[in-house]
């Protein structure tokens, strides 16, 4: 299959035909915009500038200056990235795309770039939605380092149930290599098919589990990172109290401190027992209370996603007043029906009506299918002048009602101010005993040529509302360049100073991913 240079995933999987007709029909019922389709330009029509730098002869075989290669590595996969690509607006592109074969190649690339003052952007699958892989600067040439060749499960320790895995491996190939051993990492972010282990680690990815093992952090045993100042490798241990954790330094560092080359990851036996159900609520407040009860019960469901009424209608076709809670349990060791049964008792205590306990396609199945198609559908809507994007956060339970109201109102007010007609939805992607991770969606009619500017105003408004009402600027999408203004305000000043000093120590020439996390 061929990857799309301008949008999500594979060209062959784009929304078209009956699926496109059905999508546009649903959108017309929600908005009043005129849905006229547009196509992305061919890469040969982009007029990209010539590379400003040439690789030394010893590294030339690792580097590509192909126009399509450079265009495909210029942006991530956020709505604003897709729309700019549709307009052929690639103001900043890498001069070269380098693909190291091994760690020695990577060290040589960093030595060359540090010596010549060339910026380096580490690149996994390029699925960033926060400007994390975009060379948004003009003052120096840039080499994007794509780790796709480092894609092997190198070693498996079945006794400790861990695997040493190279950072450039994409999700499907990772699971393919673990499957013969009866093992799985069981980390399935929405970007699973088009993102890598190194990207998950560098951005603290959130994955399959709605509770307990929510972030990739929870699965790390040790990491190996190549920095301009040397190689850092932490010791394999189940836990340690020996000072601040080296792994915590690099988890979430977004490529500014070094490039992750491999990690020992905790893996699991593949699940054998599963149980699931959906629960409908007539009142949203009751649905939230039920979700909190499940999150605080110690049952730890694998799936515990609450969809508000709009989200349920758009992505499952279920019409409900309050919301739909999707529950699922799984285990490799024991049956899980009893855990599901207790969770459903808690939901009934809050007025929930249980559905889909057995047989046929469940609401959860419909949701999962829709979830996997969402990025492709987002691209189709973007081609039709729609604003279709998401933003996410996390807060404590005591602040949720206030935050939800403030963020929803900020989004609606911003929609009115940019003259966009649409809806705001909310779902919980993850839940903790002390709070949820709300994930908001905006679906609105825009004006072709203005949708990026319209979205930027909406994004700024909701980000301010989250910051003012106890939310984080990001729960799992990372900081990148887009979230920097709010991240700078969220982190403590002493920590900012320590991070800046660490950056100077590990990357003295300041070549790694300039503009991300720190000035």
Coordinates of C-alpha atoms in Angstrom, one line a residue:
X1 CA 0.0 0.0 0.0
X2 CA 1.1 3.6 -0.6
X3 CA 1.3 6.1 2.1
X4 CA -0.4 9.4 1.5
X5 CA 2.1 12.3 1.4
X6 CA -0.6 14.9 2.5
X7 CA -3.0 13.0 4.8
X8 CA -3.5 10.1 7.0
X9 CA -2.5 6.5 6.3
X10 CA -2.7 4.7 3.0
X11 CA -4.0 6.2 -0.2
X12 CA -6.0 3.0 -0.9
X13 CA -7.9 3.4 2.4
X14 CA -9.1 6.9 1.9
X15 CA -12.9 7.6 2.4
X16 CA -14.7 7.4 -1.0
X17 CA -17.9 6.1 -2.6
X18 CA -20.7 5.1 -0.4
X19 CA -18.7 5.7 2.8
X20 CA -18.1 9.3 1.7
X21 CA -21.7 9.8 0.7
X22 CA -22.9 8.6 4.1
X23 CA -20.3 10.7 6.0
X24 CA -21.3 13.9 4.1
X25 CA -25.0 13.1 4.7
X26 CA -24.5 12.9 8.4
X27 CA -22.5 16.1 8.4
X28 CA -25.2 18.0 6.4
X29 CA -27.7 17.1 9.2
X30 CA -25.4 18.8 11.8
X31 CA -24.2 21.9 9.9
X32 CA -25.3 24.3 7.1
X33 CA -22.0 24.5 5.1
X34 CA -21.7 23.9 1.4
X35 CA -19.6 20.7 1.1
X36 CA -17.6 21.1 -2.1
X37 CA -14.7 18.7 -2.5
X38 CA -11.1 19.7 -3.2
X39 CA -8.0 17.6 -4.1
X40 CA -4.4 17.8 -2.9
X41 CA -1.8 19.0 -5.4
X42 CA 0.8 16.5 -6.8
X43 CA 4.2 16.7 -5.1
X44 CA 5.8 17.9 -8.4
X45 CA 3.6 21.0 -8.3
X46 CA 4.7 22.1 -4.8
X47 CA 7.8 24.0 -5.9
X48 CA 9.9 23.0 -2.9
X49 CA 13.2 24.8 -2.5
X50 CA 16.4 23.0 -3.2
X51 CA 18.2 21.4 -0.3
X52 CA 20.6 23.9 1.5
X53 CA 23.0 21.1 2.5
X54 CA 24.7 18.0 1.1
X55 CA 25.6 15.0 3.2
X56 CA 29.3 14.0 3.4
X57 CA 30.2 11.2 1.1
X58 CA 30.2 8.6 3.9
X59 CA 26.6 9.5 4.8
X60 CA 25.2 10.2 1.4
X61 CA 23.8 6.7 1.0
X62 CA 21.6 7.2 4.1
X63 CA 20.1 10.6 2.9
X64 CA 17.3 11.3 0.5
X65 CA 16.6 14.7 -1.2
X66 CA 13.6 13.3 -3.1
X67 CA 10.7 15.8 -3.4
X68 CA 8.0 13.4 -2.3
X69 CA 10.2 12.2 0.6
X70 CA 10.8 15.7 1.9
X71 CA 7.1 16.7 1.4
X72 CA 5.9 13.7 3.3
X73 CA 8.2 14.5 6.3
X74 CA 7.4 18.2 6.4
X75 CA 4.3 18.1 8.6
X76 CA 2.6 15.8 11.0
X77 CA -1.0 14.6 10.7
X78 CA -3.0 17.3 12.6
X79 CA -6.0 18.9 10.9
X80 CA -4.0 22.1 10.3
X81 CA -1.2 20.0 8.7
X82 CA -3.6 18.2 6.4
X83 CA -5.3 21.4 5.3
X84 CA -2.0 23.2 4.6
X85 CA -0.9 20.2 2.5
X86 CA -4.2 20.4 0.6
X87 CA -3.4 24.0 -0.2
X88 CA 0.3 23.1 -1.1
X89 CA 1.4 25.3 1.8
X90 CA 4.7 23.8 2.8
X91 CA 6.7 26.7 4.0
X92 CA 9.2 24.6 6.0
X93 CA 10.5 21.3 4.7
X94 CA 13.5 19.2 5.7
X95 CA 16.5 19.6 3.4
X96 CA 17.3 15.9 3.7
X97 CA 15.6 12.8 5.1
X98 CA 18.2 10.4 6.6
X99 CA 17.5 6.7 7.4
X100 CA 20.2 5.2 9.6
X101 CA 20.7 1.5 9.4
X102 CA 22.0 1.1 12.9
X103 CA 23.2 3.1 15.9
X104 CA 26.6 3.8 14.4
X105 CA 25.0 5.5 11.5
X106 CA 22.9 7.6 13.9
X107 CA 26.0 8.6 15.9
X108 CA 27.7 9.7 12.7
X109 CA 24.7 11.7 11.5
X110 CA 24.5 13.6 14.9
X111 CA 28.3 14.2 14.8
X112 CA 28.0 15.7 11.3
X113 CA 25.0 17.8 12.1
X114 CA 26.5 19.1 15.3
X115 CA 29.7 20.0 13.6
X116 CA 27.9 21.9 10.8
X117 CA 25.1 23.4 12.9
X118 CA 22.3 21.5 11.1
X119 CA 19.1 20.9 13.0
X120 CA 17.9 17.3 13.5
X121 CA 14.3 16.3 13.8
X122 CA 13.8 12.7 15.0
X123 CA 11.0 11.0 13.1
X124 CA 9.1 7.8 14.0
X125 CA 5.9 7.5 12.0
X126 CA 5.1 11.2 11.6
X127 CA 1.7 11.0 13.2
X128 CA 2.3 14.0 15.4
X129 CA -0.8 16.2 15.8
X130 CA 1.0 19.0 17.7
X131 CA 3.7 20.2 15.2
X132 CA 6.3 17.9 16.8
X133 CA 8.0 16.9 13.5
X134 CA 7.7 20.2 11.6
X135 CA 10.9 22.2 10.9
X136 CA 9.1 25.5 11.8
X137 CA 12.2 27.7 11.5
X138 CA 14.3 29.3 8.6
X139 CA 17.6 30.1 10.2
X140 CA 19.4 26.8 9.4
X141 CA 19.2 23.6 7.3
X142 CA 17.4 20.6 8.8
X143 CA 17.8 16.8 8.5
X144 CA 14.9 14.7 9.5
X145 CA 16.1 11.4 10.9
X146 CA 13.6 8.6 10.1
X147 CA 14.2 5.5 12.2
X148 CA 12.1 3.1 10.1
X149 CA 15.1 0.7 9.5
X150 CA 15.5 0.0 13.2
X151 CA 12.4 -2.2 13.3
X152 CA 13.3 -5.5 15.0
X153 CA 12.4 -7.2 18.2
X154 CA 16.0 -8.0 19.1
X155 CA 15.6 -10.2 22.1
X156 CA 12.9 -11.7 24.3
X157 CA 13.2 -12.7 28.0
X158 CA 10.3 -15.1 28.6
X159 CA 11.1 -15.5 32.2
X160 CA 10.9 -11.8 33.1
X161 CA 8.3 -11.4 30.3
X162 CA 10.1 -8.5 28.6
X163 CA 11.4 -7.8 25.1
X164 CA 14.3 -5.6 23.7
X165 CA 12.8 -3.7 20.8
X166 CA 14.2 -1.2 18.3
X167 CA 12.6 2.2 18.4
X168 CA 11.7 2.4 14.7
X169 CA 9.3 -0.5 14.6
X170 CA 5.7 0.3 13.7
X171 CA 2.9 -1.1 15.8
X172 CA 1.7 -3.9 13.4
X173 CA 5.2 -5.2 12.8
X174 CA 6.0 -5.1 16.5
X175 CA 2.9 -7.3 17.3
X176 CA 3.7 -9.5 14.4
X177 CA 7.1 -10.3 15.9
X178 CA 5.8 -10.9 19.4
X179 CA 2.8 -13.1 18.3
X180 CA 4.8 -16.3 17.7
X181 CA 5.9 -16.2 21.3
X182 CA 2.4 -15.8 22.6
X183 CA 3.2 -12.3 23.7
X184 CA 1.9 -8.7 23.1
X185 CA 2.8 -5.2 24.1
X186 CA -0.9 -4.5 24.1
X187 CA -0.4 -0.8 23.4
X188 CA -2.9 0.4 20.7
X189 CA -3.1 4.2 20.2
X190 CA -5.4 5.3 17.4
X191 CA -2.2 5.9 15.4
X192 CA -1.0 2.3 16.0
X193 CA -0.7 1.3 12.4
X194 CA 1.3 4.4 11.5
X195 CA 3.4 5.2 14.6
X196 CA 6.5 3.6 16.2
X197 CA 7.7 2.5 19.6
X198 CA 10.2 5.4 19.7
X199 CA 7.5 7.8 18.9
X200 CA 5.3 6.4 21.7
X201 CA 8.1 6.7 24.2
X202 CA 9.2 10.2 23.1
X203 CA 5.6 11.5 23.4
X204 CA 4.3 9.5 26.3
X205 CA 1.7 7.9 24.2
X206 CA -1.7 6.8 25.6
X207 CA -2.9 3.5 24.3
X208 CA -5.5 0.7 24.5
X209 CA -6.0 0.6 28.2
X210 CA -8.5 3.1 29.6
X211 CA -7.4 2.4 33.1
X212 CA -4.2 1.2 34.9
X213 CA -1.7 0.8 32.0
X214 CA -2.8 4.0 30.2
X215 CA 0.5 5.4 29.1
X216 CA 3.5 3.8 27.4
X217 CA 5.5 4.8 30.5
X218 CA 3.9 1.9 32.5
X219 CA 5.5 -0.6 30.1
X220 CA 9.1 0.5 30.1
X221 CA 11.8 -1.5 31.8
X222 CA 14.9 0.4 30.4
X223 CA 15.8 2.6 27.5
X224 CA 18.8 3.3 25.3
X225 CA 19.1 6.8 23.9
X226 CA 21.8 8.3 21.6
X227 CA 22.5 12.0 22.5
X228 CA 25.1 14.4 21.0
X229 CA 27.0 14.0 24.2
X230 CA 27.0 10.2 24.4
X231 CA 24.8 7.1 24.7
X232 CA 22.5 6.8 27.8
X233 CA 21.3 3.3 28.7
X234 CA 19.4 2.6 31.9
X235 CA 19.7 -0.7 33.8
X236 CA 17.0 -3.3 33.4
X237 CA 15.1 -3.4 36.7
X238 CA 11.5 -4.0 37.8
X239 CA 11.8 -0.9 39.9
X240 CA 14.4 1.2 41.6
X241 CA 14.7 3.9 44.2
X242 CA 18.1 5.0 43.1
X243 CA 17.6 8.7 42.6
X244 CA 15.6 10.3 39.8
X245 CA 14.8 7.8 37.0
X246 CA 16.9 8.1 33.9
X247 CA 14.0 6.7 31.8
X248 CA 11.7 9.4 33.1
X249 CA 14.1 12.0 31.8
X250 CA 13.7 10.8 28.2
X251 CA 10.1 9.7 28.3
X252 CA 8.1 12.6 26.9
X253 CA 11.3 14.5 25.9
X254 CA 10.0 14.7 22.3
X255 CA 13.4 14.4 20.6
X256 CA 15.0 17.4 22.2
X257 CA 17.5 15.5 24.4
X258 CA 18.4 12.5 22.3
X259 CA 17.1 9.9 19.9
X260 CA 15.7 6.7 21.4
X261 CA 17.1 3.7 19.6
X262 CA 15.8 0.8 21.6
X263 CA 14.0 -0.2 24.8
X264 CA 13.3 -3.2 27.0
X265 CA 9.5 -3.3 27.3
X266 CA 7.3 -5.2 29.6
X267 CA 5.1 -7.5 27.5
X268 CA 2.2 -9.7 28.4
X269 CA 0.6 -13.0 27.4
X270 CA -2.1 -12.5 24.8
X271 CA -5.6 -12.2 26.3
X272 CA -7.9 -15.3 26.2
X273 CA -10.9 -14.1 28.1
X274 CA -13.0 -11.1 27.2
X275 CA -16.3 -9.6 28.3
X276 CA -18.0 -6.3 27.2
X277 CA -21.1 -4.3 27.4
X278 CA -22.5 -0.9 26.7
X279 CA -24.6 1.2 29.1
X280 CA -27.0 4.0 28.2
X281 CA -27.8 6.9 30.4
X282 CA -30.7 9.4 30.2
X283 CA -28.6 12.0 32.1
X284 CA -25.0 13.0 31.4
X285 CA -24.3 13.8 35.1
X286 CA -25.4 10.3 36.1
X287 CA -23.2 8.8 33.3
X288 CA -20.2 10.7 34.6
X289 CA -20.9 9.6 38.2
X290 CA -21.2 6.0 37.1
X291 CA -17.9 6.2 35.2
X292 CA -16.2 7.6 38.3
X293 CA -17.6 4.8 40.4
X294 CA -16.1 2.2 38.0
X295 CA -12.8 4.1 37.8
X296 CA -12.6 4.1 41.6
X297 CA -13.7 0.5 42.1
X298 CA -10.4 -1.2 41.6
X299 CA -11.8 -3.3 38.7
X300 CA -9.6 -1.8 36.1
X301 CA -11.5 -2.4 32.9
X302 CA -9.5 -2.3 29.7
X303 CA -12.1 -0.1 28.1
X304 CA -14.1 2.5 30.0
X305 CA -15.0 5.1 27.5
X306 CA -17.9 7.5 28.1
X307 CA -19.4 9.1 24.9
X308 CA -21.7 12.1 25.3
X309 CA -24.9 12.2 23.4
X310 CA -23.4 13.9 20.3
X311 CA -20.4 11.7 20.2
X312 CA -22.6 8.6 20.5
X313 CA -24.8 9.7 17.7
X314 CA -22.1 10.7 15.3
X315 CA -19.8 7.7 15.8
X316 CA -22.1 4.8 16.8
X317 CA -25.5 5.9 15.5
X318 CA -27.0 5.6 19.0
X319 CA -29.5 8.2 19.9
X320 CA -29.5 8.8 23.7
X321 CA -30.1 11.7 26.0
X322 CA -27.2 11.4 28.5
X323 CA -24.5 9.2 27.1
X324 CA -23.1 5.8 26.4
X325 CA -20.5 4.1 28.5
X326 CA -18.5 1.4 26.7
X327 CA -17.0 -1.2 29.1
X328 CA -14.7 -4.2 28.3
X329 CA -12.6 -6.5 30.4
X330 CA -9.8 -8.9 29.3
X331 CA -7.3 -11.3 30.8
X332 CA -4.8 -13.9 29.8
X333 CA -5.2 -15.7 33.2
X334 CA -8.9 -15.9 34.2
X335 CA -12.5 -15.3 33.1
X336 CA -13.6 -11.7 33.5
X337 CA -17.4 -11.9 33.5
X338 CA -17.5 -11.3 37.3
X339 CA -15.6 -8.1 36.9
X340 CA -17.9 -6.9 34.2
X341 CA -20.9 -7.9 36.3
X342 CA -19.8 -5.8 39.2
X343 CA -19.1 -2.8 36.9
X344 CA -22.6 -3.1 35.5
X345 CA -24.0 -3.1 39.0
X346 CA -22.3 0.2 39.6
X347 CA -23.8 1.6 36.4
X348 CA -27.3 0.4 37.3
X349 CA -26.9 2.1 40.7
X350 CA -26.7 5.4 38.6
X351 CA -29.6 4.7 36.4
X352 CA -27.7 3.0 33.6
X353 CA -29.5 0.7 31.1
X354 CA -27.3 -2.2 30.1
X355 CA -27.0 -3.2 26.4
X356 CA -24.9 -5.5 24.2
X357 CA -23.8 -8.0 26.8
X358 CA -23.6 -10.9 24.2
X359 CA -24.2 -11.7 20.6
X360 CA -24.1 -9.7 17.4
X361 CA -22.2 -6.5 16.8
X362 CA -22.2 -4.3 19.9
X363 CA -22.1 -0.6 20.3
X364 CA -18.5 -1.0 21.3
X365 CA -17.7 -2.8 18.0
X366 CA -19.4 0.0 16.1
X367 CA -17.4 2.5 18.0
X368 CA -14.1 0.7 17.4
X369 CA -14.7 0.6 13.7
X370 CA -15.6 4.3 13.6
X371 CA -12.6 5.1 15.8
X372 CA -10.2 3.5 13.4
X373 CA -11.7 5.3 10.4
X374 CA -11.9 8.7 12.1
X375 CA -8.5 10.1 10.8
X376 CA -9.5 9.1 7.2
X377 CA -12.9 10.7 7.7
X378 CA -11.3 13.8 9.1
X379 CA -9.2 14.1 5.9
X380 CA -12.4 13.7 3.8
X381 CA -14.1 16.5 5.7
X382 CA -11.1 18.7 5.5
X383 CA -11.2 18.3 1.7
X384 CA -14.8 19.6 1.9
X385 CA -14.0 22.8 3.9
X386 CA -15.1 21.3 7.2
X387 CA -13.3 21.9 10.5
X388 CA -12.9 18.5 12.0
X389 CA -10.4 18.2 14.8
X390 CA -10.0 17.1 18.4
X391 CA -8.3 18.4 21.6
X392 CA -7.8 16.5 24.9
X393 CA -7.0 17.1 28.5
X394 CA -7.2 15.6 31.9
X395 CA -8.5 16.9 35.3
X396 CA -9.5 15.7 38.7
X397 CA -13.1 14.6 39.1
X398 CA -14.0 17.5 41.4
X399 CA -13.1 19.9 38.5
X400 CA -14.7 18.1 35.6
X401 CA -18.1 19.7 35.6
X402 CA -16.6 23.1 35.7
X403 CA -13.9 22.3 33.1
X404 CA -16.4 20.6 30.8
X405 CA -18.8 23.6 30.9
X406 CA -16.0 26.2 30.4
X407 CA -14.3 24.3 27.5
X408 CA -17.6 23.6 25.7
X409 CA -18.7 27.2 26.0
X410 CA -15.3 28.5 24.8
X411 CA -15.5 26.2 21.8
X412 CA -19.0 27.3 20.9
X413 CA -18.2 30.9 21.4
X414 CA -15.2 30.6 19.2
X415 CA -17.2 28.9 16.5
X416 CA -19.6 31.8 16.5
X417 CA -16.8 34.3 16.3
X418 CA -15.2 32.6 13.3
X419 CA -18.6 32.2 11.7
X420 CA -18.4 28.4 11.7
X421 CA -21.6 26.4 12.2
X422 CA -21.1 23.1 14.1
X423 CA -21.1 20.9 17.2
X424 CA -18.8 20.1 20.1
X425 CA -18.6 16.6 21.4
X426 CA -16.9 14.9 24.4
X427 CA -15.7 11.4 25.3
X428 CA -13.5 10.0 28.0
X429 CA -10.5 8.2 26.5
X430 CA -8.9 7.2 29.8
X431 CA -10.1 7.3 33.4
X432 CA -8.2 7.3 36.7
X433 CA -9.4 7.0 40.3
X434 CA -8.8 10.7 40.7
X435 CA -10.0 12.0 37.3
X436 CA -10.9 11.5 33.7
X437 CA -9.2 12.4 30.4
X438 CA -11.9 14.2 28.4
X439 CA -11.4 14.2 24.6
X440 CA -13.3 16.9 22.8
X441 CA -14.3 17.0 19.1
X442 CA -15.3 19.9 16.9
X443 CA -17.2 19.3 13.7
X444 CA -18.1 22.6 11.9
X445 CA -18.6 24.1 8.5
X446 CA -15.7 26.3 7.5
X447 CA -14.6 28.5 4.5
X448 CA -12.2 27.0 2.0
X449 CA -8.9 28.8 2.4
X450 CA -9.7 29.9 6.0
X451 CA -10.2 26.7 7.9
X452 CA -6.7 26.7 9.4
X453 CA -7.1 30.3 10.7
X454 CA -10.6 29.4 12.0
X455 CA -9.3 26.3 13.8
X456 CA -6.4 28.2 15.3
X457 CA -8.8 30.6 17.0
X458 CA -10.9 27.8 18.3
X459 CA -7.8 25.9 19.5
X460 CA -6.5 29.0 21.3
X461 CA -9.9 29.6 23.0
X462 CA -10.3 26.1 24.3
X463 CA -6.6 25.9 25.4
X464 CA -7.1 29.0 27.5
X465 CA -10.3 27.5 29.0
X466 CA -8.5 24.3 29.9
X467 CA -5.6 26.1 31.5
X468 CA -8.0 28.3 33.5
X469 CA -10.1 25.4 34.8
X470 CA -7.7 22.8 36.1
X471 CA -6.9 20.9 33.0
X472 CA -3.6 19.9 31.4
X473 CA -2.7 21.2 27.9
X474 CA -2.3 17.6 26.8
X475 CA -3.0 14.2 28.3
X476 CA -1.4 12.1 25.5
X477 CA -1.0 14.2 22.3
X478 CA 2.3 15.7 23.5
X479 CA 3.5 19.3 23.4
X480 CA 5.3 19.8 20.2
X481 CA 5.3 23.4 18.9
X482 CA 1.6 23.9 18.9
X483 CA 1.1 23.5 22.7
X484 CA 4.3 25.4 23.8
X485 CA 2.6 28.6 25.0
X486 CA 0.4 26.7 27.4
X487 CA 3.0 24.2 28.4
X488 CA 5.4 27.0 29.3
X489 CA 2.8 28.3 31.7
X490 CA 1.8 24.9 33.1
X491 CA 5.3 23.6 34.1
X492 CA 7.0 24.9 37.3
X493 CA 9.7 27.5 36.7
X494 CA 12.4 25.5 38.5
X495 CA 11.6 22.5 36.4
X496 CA 11.8 24.6 33.2
X497 CA 15.3 25.8 34.3
X498 CA 16.4 22.2 35.0
X499 CA 15.1 21.0 31.6
X500 CA 16.8 23.8 29.8
X501 CA 20.1 23.0 31.6
X502 CA 19.7 19.3 30.7
X503 CA 19.1 20.2 27.1
X504 CA 22.4 22.3 27.1
X505 CA 24.3 19.4 28.7
X506 CA 23.1 16.6 26.4
X507 CA 22.7 18.8 23.2
X508 CA 25.3 21.5 23.5
X509 CA 25.0 22.7 19.9
X510 CA 21.2 22.9 20.2
X511 CA 20.5 20.8 17.1
X512 CA 17.8 18.4 18.3
X513 CA 14.2 19.4 17.4
X514 CA 14.5 23.2 18.0
X515 CA 11.4 24.9 19.4
X516 CA 9.9 21.8 21.1
X517 CA 9.4 21.9 24.9
X518 CA 12.1 24.7 25.4
X519 CA 13.0 27.9 23.5

